[in-house]
XYZ file of C-alpha atoms in Angstrom:
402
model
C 131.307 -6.253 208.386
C 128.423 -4.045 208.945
C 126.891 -2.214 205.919
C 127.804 1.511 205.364
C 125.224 3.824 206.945
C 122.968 5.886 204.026
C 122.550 9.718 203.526
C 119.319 11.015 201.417
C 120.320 13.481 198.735
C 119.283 16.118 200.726
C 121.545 15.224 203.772
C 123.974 15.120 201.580
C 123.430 18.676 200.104
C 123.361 20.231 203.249
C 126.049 18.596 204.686
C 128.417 19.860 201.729
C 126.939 22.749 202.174
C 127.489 23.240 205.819
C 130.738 21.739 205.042
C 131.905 25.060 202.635
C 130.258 27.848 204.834
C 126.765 28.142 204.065
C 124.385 26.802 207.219
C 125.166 30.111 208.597
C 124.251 34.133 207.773
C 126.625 36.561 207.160
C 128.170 38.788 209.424
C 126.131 41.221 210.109
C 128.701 44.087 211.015
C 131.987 44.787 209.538
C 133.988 41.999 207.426
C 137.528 41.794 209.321
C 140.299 39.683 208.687
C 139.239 37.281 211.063
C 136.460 36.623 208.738
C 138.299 35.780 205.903
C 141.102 33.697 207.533
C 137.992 31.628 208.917
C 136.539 31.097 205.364
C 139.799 30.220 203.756
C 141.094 27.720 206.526
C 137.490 26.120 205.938
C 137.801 25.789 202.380
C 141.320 24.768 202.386
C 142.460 26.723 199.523
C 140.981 29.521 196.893
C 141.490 29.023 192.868
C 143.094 31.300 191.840
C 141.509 33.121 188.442
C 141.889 37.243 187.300
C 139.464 37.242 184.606
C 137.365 40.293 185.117
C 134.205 39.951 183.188
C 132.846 40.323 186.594
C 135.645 39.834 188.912
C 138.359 38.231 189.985
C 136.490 34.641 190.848
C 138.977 34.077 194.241
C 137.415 37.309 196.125
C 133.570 36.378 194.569
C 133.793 33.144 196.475
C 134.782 34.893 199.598
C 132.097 37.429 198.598
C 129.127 34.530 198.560
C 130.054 33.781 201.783
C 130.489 36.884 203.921
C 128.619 39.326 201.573
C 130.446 42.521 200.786
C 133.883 43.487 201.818
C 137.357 44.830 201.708
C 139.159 43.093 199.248
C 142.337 43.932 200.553
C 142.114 42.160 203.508
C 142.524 39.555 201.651
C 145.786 40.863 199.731
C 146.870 41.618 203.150
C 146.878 38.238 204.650
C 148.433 36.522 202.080
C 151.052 39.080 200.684
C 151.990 41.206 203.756
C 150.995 39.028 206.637
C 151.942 35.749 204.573
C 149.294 33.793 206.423
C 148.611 32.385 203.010
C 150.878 31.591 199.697
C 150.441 30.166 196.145
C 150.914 27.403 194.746
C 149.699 24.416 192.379
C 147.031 22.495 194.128
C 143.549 22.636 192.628
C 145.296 24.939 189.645
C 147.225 28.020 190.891
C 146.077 28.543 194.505
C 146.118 30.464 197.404
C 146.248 27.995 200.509
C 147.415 28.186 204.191
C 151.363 28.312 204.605
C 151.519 25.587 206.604
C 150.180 23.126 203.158
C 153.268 24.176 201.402
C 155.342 20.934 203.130
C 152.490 18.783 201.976
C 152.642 19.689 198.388
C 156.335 19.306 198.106
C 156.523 15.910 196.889
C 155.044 17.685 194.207
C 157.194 20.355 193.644
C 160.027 18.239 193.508
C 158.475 16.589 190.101
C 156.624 19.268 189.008
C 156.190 19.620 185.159
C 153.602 22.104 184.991
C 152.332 20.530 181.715
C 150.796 21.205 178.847
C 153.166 24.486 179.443
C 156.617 22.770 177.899
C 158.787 24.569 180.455
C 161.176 22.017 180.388
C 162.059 22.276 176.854
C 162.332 26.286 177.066
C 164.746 25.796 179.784
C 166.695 22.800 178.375
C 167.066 25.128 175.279
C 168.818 27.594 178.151
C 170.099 25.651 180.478
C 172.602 28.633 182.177
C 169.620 31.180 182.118
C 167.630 29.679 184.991
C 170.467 30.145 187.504
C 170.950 33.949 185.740
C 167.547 34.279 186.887
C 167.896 33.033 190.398
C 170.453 35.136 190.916
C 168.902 38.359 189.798
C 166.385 37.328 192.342
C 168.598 37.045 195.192
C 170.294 40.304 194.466
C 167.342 42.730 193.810
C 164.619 41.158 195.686
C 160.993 40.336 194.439
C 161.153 40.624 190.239
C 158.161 40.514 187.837
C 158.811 38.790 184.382
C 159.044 42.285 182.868
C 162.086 43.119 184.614
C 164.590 40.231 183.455
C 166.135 40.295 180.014
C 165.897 37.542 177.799
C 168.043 35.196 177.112
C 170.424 35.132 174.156
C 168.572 34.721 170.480
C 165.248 34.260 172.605
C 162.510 36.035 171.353
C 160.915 38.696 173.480
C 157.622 36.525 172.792
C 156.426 33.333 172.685
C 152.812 33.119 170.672
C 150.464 30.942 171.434
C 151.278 30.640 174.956
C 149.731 31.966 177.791
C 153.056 32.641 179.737
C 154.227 34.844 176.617
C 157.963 34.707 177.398
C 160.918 33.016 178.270
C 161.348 34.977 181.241
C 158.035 34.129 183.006
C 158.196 30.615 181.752
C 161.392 30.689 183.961
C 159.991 31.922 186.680
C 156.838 29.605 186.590
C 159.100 26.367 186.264
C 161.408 27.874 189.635
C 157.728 28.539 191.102
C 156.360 25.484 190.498
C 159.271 23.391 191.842
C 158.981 25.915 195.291
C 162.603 27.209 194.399
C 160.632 30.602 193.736
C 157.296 32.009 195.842
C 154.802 34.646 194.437
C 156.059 37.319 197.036
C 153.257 39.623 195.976
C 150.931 41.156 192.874
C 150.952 44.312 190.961
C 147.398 46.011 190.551
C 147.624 44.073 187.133
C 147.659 41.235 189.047
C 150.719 39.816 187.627
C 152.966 37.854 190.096
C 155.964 38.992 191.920
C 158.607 36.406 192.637
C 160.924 35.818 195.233
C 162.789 33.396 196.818
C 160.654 30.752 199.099
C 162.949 31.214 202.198
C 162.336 35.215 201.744
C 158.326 34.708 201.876
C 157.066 31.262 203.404
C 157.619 30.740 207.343
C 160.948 28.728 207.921
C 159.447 26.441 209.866
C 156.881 25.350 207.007
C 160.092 25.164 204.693
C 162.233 22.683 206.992
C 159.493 20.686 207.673
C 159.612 17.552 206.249
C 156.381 15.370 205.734
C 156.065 12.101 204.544
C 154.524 11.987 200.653
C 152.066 9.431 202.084
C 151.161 11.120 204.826
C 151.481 14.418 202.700
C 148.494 12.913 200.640
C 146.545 11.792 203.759
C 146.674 15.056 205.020
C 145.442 16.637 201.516
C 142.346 14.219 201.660
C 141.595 14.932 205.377
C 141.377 18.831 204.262
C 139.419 17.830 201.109
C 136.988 15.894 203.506
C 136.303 18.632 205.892
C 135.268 20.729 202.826
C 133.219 18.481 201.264
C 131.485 16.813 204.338
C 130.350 13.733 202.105
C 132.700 12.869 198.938
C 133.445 10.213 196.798
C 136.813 9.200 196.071
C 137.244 11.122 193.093
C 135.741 14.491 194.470
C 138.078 13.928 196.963
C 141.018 13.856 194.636
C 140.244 16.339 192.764
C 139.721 19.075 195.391
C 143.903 18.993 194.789
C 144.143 17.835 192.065
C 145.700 14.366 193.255
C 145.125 11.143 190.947
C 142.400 9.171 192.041
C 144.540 5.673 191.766
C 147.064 7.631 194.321
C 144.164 9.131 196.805
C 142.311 5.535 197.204
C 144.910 3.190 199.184
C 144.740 6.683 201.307
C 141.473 6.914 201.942
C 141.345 3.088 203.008
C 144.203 3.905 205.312
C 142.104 6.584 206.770
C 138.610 4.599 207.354
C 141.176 1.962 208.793
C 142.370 4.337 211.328
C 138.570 5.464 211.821
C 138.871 9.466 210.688
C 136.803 9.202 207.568
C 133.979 6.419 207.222
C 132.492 5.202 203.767
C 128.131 6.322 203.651
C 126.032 5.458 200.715
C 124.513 8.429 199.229
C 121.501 8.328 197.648
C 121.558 8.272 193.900
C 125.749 7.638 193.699
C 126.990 4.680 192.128
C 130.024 4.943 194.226
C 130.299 5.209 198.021
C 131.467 8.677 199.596
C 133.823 9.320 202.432
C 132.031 11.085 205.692
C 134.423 13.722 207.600
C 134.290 13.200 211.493
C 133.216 17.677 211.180
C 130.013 16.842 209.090
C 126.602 17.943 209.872
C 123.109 18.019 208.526
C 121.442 20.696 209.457
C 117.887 21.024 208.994
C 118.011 23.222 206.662
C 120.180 25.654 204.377
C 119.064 29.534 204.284
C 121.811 30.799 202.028
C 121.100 33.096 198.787
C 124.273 33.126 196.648
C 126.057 33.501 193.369
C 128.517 31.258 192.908
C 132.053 31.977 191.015
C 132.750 29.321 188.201
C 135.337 28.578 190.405
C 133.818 28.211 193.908
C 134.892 25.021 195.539
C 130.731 23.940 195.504
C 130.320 23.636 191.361
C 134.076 23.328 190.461
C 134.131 19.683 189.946
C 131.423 19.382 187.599
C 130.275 15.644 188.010
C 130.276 16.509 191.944
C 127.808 19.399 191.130
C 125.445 17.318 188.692
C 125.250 14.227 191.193
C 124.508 16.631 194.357
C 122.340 19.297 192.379
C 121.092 17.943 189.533
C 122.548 20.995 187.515
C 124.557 20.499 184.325
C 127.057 23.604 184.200
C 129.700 24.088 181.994
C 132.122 27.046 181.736
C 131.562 28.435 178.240
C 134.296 31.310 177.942
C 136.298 29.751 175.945
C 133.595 28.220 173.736
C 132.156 30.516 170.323
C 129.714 32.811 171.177
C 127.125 30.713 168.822
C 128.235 27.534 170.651
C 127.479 28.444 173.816
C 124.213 27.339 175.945
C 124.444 29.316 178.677
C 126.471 32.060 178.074
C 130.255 34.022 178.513
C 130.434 33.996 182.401
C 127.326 32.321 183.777
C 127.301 32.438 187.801
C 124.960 29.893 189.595
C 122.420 31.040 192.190
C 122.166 28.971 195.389
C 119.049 29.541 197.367
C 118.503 27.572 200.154
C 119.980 24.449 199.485
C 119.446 23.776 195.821
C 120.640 25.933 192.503
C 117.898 27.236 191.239
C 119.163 29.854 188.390
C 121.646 30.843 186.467
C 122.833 33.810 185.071
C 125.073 35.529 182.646
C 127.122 38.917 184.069
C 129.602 41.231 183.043
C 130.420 44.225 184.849
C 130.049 46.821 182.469
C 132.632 49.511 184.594
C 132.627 52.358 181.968
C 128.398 52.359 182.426
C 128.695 51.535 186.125
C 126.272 48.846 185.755
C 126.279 45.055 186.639
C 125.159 43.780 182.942
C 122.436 41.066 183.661
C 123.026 39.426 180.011
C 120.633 36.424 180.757
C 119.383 34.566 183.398
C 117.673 30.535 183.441
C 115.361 29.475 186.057
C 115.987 25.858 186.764
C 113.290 22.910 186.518
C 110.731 23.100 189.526
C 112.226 26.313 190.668
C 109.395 28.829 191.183
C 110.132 32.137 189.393
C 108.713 34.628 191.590
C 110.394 34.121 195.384
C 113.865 33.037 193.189
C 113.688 36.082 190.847
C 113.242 38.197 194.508
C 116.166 36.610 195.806
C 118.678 36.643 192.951
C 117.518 40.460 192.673
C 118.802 41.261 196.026
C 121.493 39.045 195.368
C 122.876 40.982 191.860
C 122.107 44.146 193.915
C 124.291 43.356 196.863
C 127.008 42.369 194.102
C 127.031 45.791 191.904
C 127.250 47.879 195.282
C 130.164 45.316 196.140
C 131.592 46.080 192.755
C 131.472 49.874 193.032
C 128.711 49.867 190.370
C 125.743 52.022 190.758
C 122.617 49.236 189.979
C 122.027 46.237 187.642
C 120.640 46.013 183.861
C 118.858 43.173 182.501
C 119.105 42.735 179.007
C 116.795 40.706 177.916
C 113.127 40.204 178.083
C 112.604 36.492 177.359
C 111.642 34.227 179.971
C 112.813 34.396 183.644
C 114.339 37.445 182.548
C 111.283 39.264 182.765
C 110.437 38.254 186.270
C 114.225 39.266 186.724
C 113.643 42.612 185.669
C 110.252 43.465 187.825
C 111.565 42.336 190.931
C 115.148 44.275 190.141
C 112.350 47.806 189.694
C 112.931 50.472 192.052
C-alpha cells in the first residue's frame, strides 16, 4: 500500500484557509445575500453566540470574510426566507435546511446535557404537551408567553435557561419537535412547530444515521481542507470513536484520502475541493467562535497560537483578556487583541493587544489598525481607543493616529 502523500505546515495553512474563505478579497461593491448564502454553505454552519462585548460572534465571522455589511441579510435568509435553521451541531447553530435530516438521529436521543431537561419535564410530565399545544394554536411563542406549570417556580437559579417554560421549549427544540421560527431584537428565540418552518421535503426525508454521519464529515472536510480525525469530529460535534469507521469508509470509496502533515502526530483527511494556493492575502479578526480557532488543539497544531477564551475566567486569572479576537494576516495569526464596544462612547475599546513571536510590529500594527477601523464603522461606532501604552500597544496606537 503506497505511503500517504505529505503536506508542509504551510500547505496545510493555506489550504484550511482557502478551505473557510480566505484565498480570496472581499467584495468590493455591495454585500448581497448571495454573498452570505455563499459563505455559510462553505462553512457548513455558524455558532451561534449573542454575547455583545463586541458583537454577536455569528455575524463577526461573516464580517472577517466579506468585510462590512447588512446584518439583516442574514436574519433574512434564515428567519424569513428559511434558507437556514437552528439547531445543535457544533453548539446551537445556524446551518443549511437541508442538514436538518442528517442531524436527526440526533434529535431523536437528544439530552441536551449538562441542562437536566429531562428531570424538569419528568417532574411535569402533562406540561410538555400543554406547551405543544399552545404552540399549535397561537403560532410562534417565546418562553415569556407560557405560564408555568403548577407549584413551578417562575425561576430556576443557577441555570442559564432560567425557567421551566424555556427548558420546555429547549428539550421540544432539541428533539426537532419544535424549530426556532424567528428572534426578538433581544435575540431570544421564537418557537414553532418544525413542519410550520423547515421545508417538508427536508422533514420527510429520511437518511440513514451512517450515512447521516458520512455526510457530516464530508461537510466538515470541505471546510477544513486538511483535518485529522478529531478536527473532523468536532466541527459537529460527533464522537471521534463514531466519525473514524466513517472516515475509513470514505477513503475506501476514494472521496477523502489520508496526507501526513508536517508536525501532526496523527494523519489528516484531504477533501477532493482542497487547494494550496501560493499564498494567503487576508487581514482579519477572528470571532472566538470562527470555525478557523474554534477547536483549540486544531488552531495550536496549524498556527502555533495558544488561545483560550477567558470570559468566564476572573479578571486576575486571565492572560489575555475578557474577549480577545485573533488577527489573521496573511496566512499566520500574528496578534491578538482585547475589544469591547463601548456603545454609550461610540468607540471600539482597544483594551490590549499582543504581537505574536516573530511577528514584526510595524506592517502588523498597520494592518490590524485598518482592520479595528473597518470594524467600529461596521459597528456604527465613530473610531477606536487604545487603552494602553505598554508594548505593541503603542505601535497600535501610532498607526491607529489620524
Amino acid at each position: 500500500m503506497p505511503s500517504p502523500e505529505s503536506l508542509s505546515l504551510g500547505e496545510a495553512r493555506r489550504i484550511a484557509l482557502t478551505a473557510q474563505g480566505f484565498d480570496r478579497p472581499r467584495p468590493a461593491g455591495r454585500v448581497d445575500a448571495s454573498h452570505v448564502r455563499r459563505v455559510i454553505h462553505r462553512l457548513g454552519l455558524l455558532q451561534l453566540d449573542f454575547v455583545t462585548v463586541v458583537g454577536p460572534a455569528h455575524y463577526q465571522v461573516l464580517f472577517s470574510r466579506l468585510g462590512p455589511y447588512e446584518r439583516a441579510l442574514l436574519d433574512d435568509l434564515a428567519y424569513r426566507r428559511r434558507e437556514f435553521t437552528e439547531q445543535w451541531a457544533h453548539e446551537a447553530s445556524l446551518l443549511p435546511v437541508d442538514a436538518w435530516p442528517l442531524l436527526r438521529h440526533r434529535m431523536e436521543v437528544h439530552r441536551a446535557r449538562p441542562y437536566n431537561f429531562e428531570e424538569i419535564l419528568a417532574r411535569h410530565p402533562d406540561y410538555a404537551e400543554r406547551v405543544l399545544a399552545e404552540v399549535r394554536t397561537r403560532g410562534p411563542l417565546g418562553a415569556n408567553e407560557l405560564d408555568h406549570p403548577e407549584g413551578a417556580p417562575r425561576r430556576i437559579e443557577h441555570a442559564w435557561f432560567g425557567s421551566v417554560p424555556r427548558a420546555t421549549l429547549e428539550a421540544l427544540f432539541g428533539r426537532g419537535v419544535l424549530a426556532v421560527a424567528g428572534r426578538r431584537p433581544d435575540f431570544s428565540r421564537l418557537y414553532d412547530l418544525a413542519e410550520r418552518v423547515v421545508p417538508a421535503e427536508q422533514l420527510r426525508r429520511a437518511v440513514d444515521p451512517d450515512e447521516a454521519r458520512r455526510e457530516l464529515l464530508r461537510r466538515a472536510a470541505r471546510a477544513h481542507g486538511a483535518g485529522t480525525a478529531a478536527d473532523l469530529a468536532d466541527y459537529f460535534r460527533m464522537p471521534v470513536r463514531e466519525a473514524r469507521p466513517r472516515l475509513d469508509e470514505l477513503v475506501e470509496s476514494g472521496e477523502l484520502r489520508t496526507v501526513r502533515v508536517e508536525g501532526w502526530r496523527e494523519p489528516a483527511y484531504l477533501a477532493p475541493s482542497a487547494r494550496a494556493p501560493r499564498r494567503i492575502d487576508a487581514a482579519a479578526l477572528l470571532s472566538p467562535f470562527d470555525p478557523v480557532v474554534w477547536f483549540r488543539p486544531r488552531t495550536q497544531r496549524l498556527f502555533g497560537f495558544e488561545y483560550r477564551f477567558e470570559i468566564f475566567t476572573p479578571p486576575a486569572r486571565r492572560r489575555w483578556g475578557c474577549y480577545v479576537l485573533p488577527f489573521l494576516l496573511g496566512d499566520r495569526l500574528v496578534a491578538r487583541a482585547d475589544l469591547k464596544s463601548d456603545r454609550a462612547g461610540r468607540r471600539l475599546r482597544v483594551l490590549a493587544a499582543h504581537l505574536e513571536p516573530g511577528a514584526e510590529p510595524g506592517p502588523v500594527a498597520a494592518a490590524l489598525a485598518a482592520e479595528l477601523r473597518r470594524l467600529a464603522g461596521w459597528l456604527g461606532l465613530d473610531g477606536v481607543a487604545v487603552e494602553r501604552r505598554a508594548g505593541f500597544d503603542r505601535a497600535l496606537a501610532a498607526a491607529l493616529r489620524p
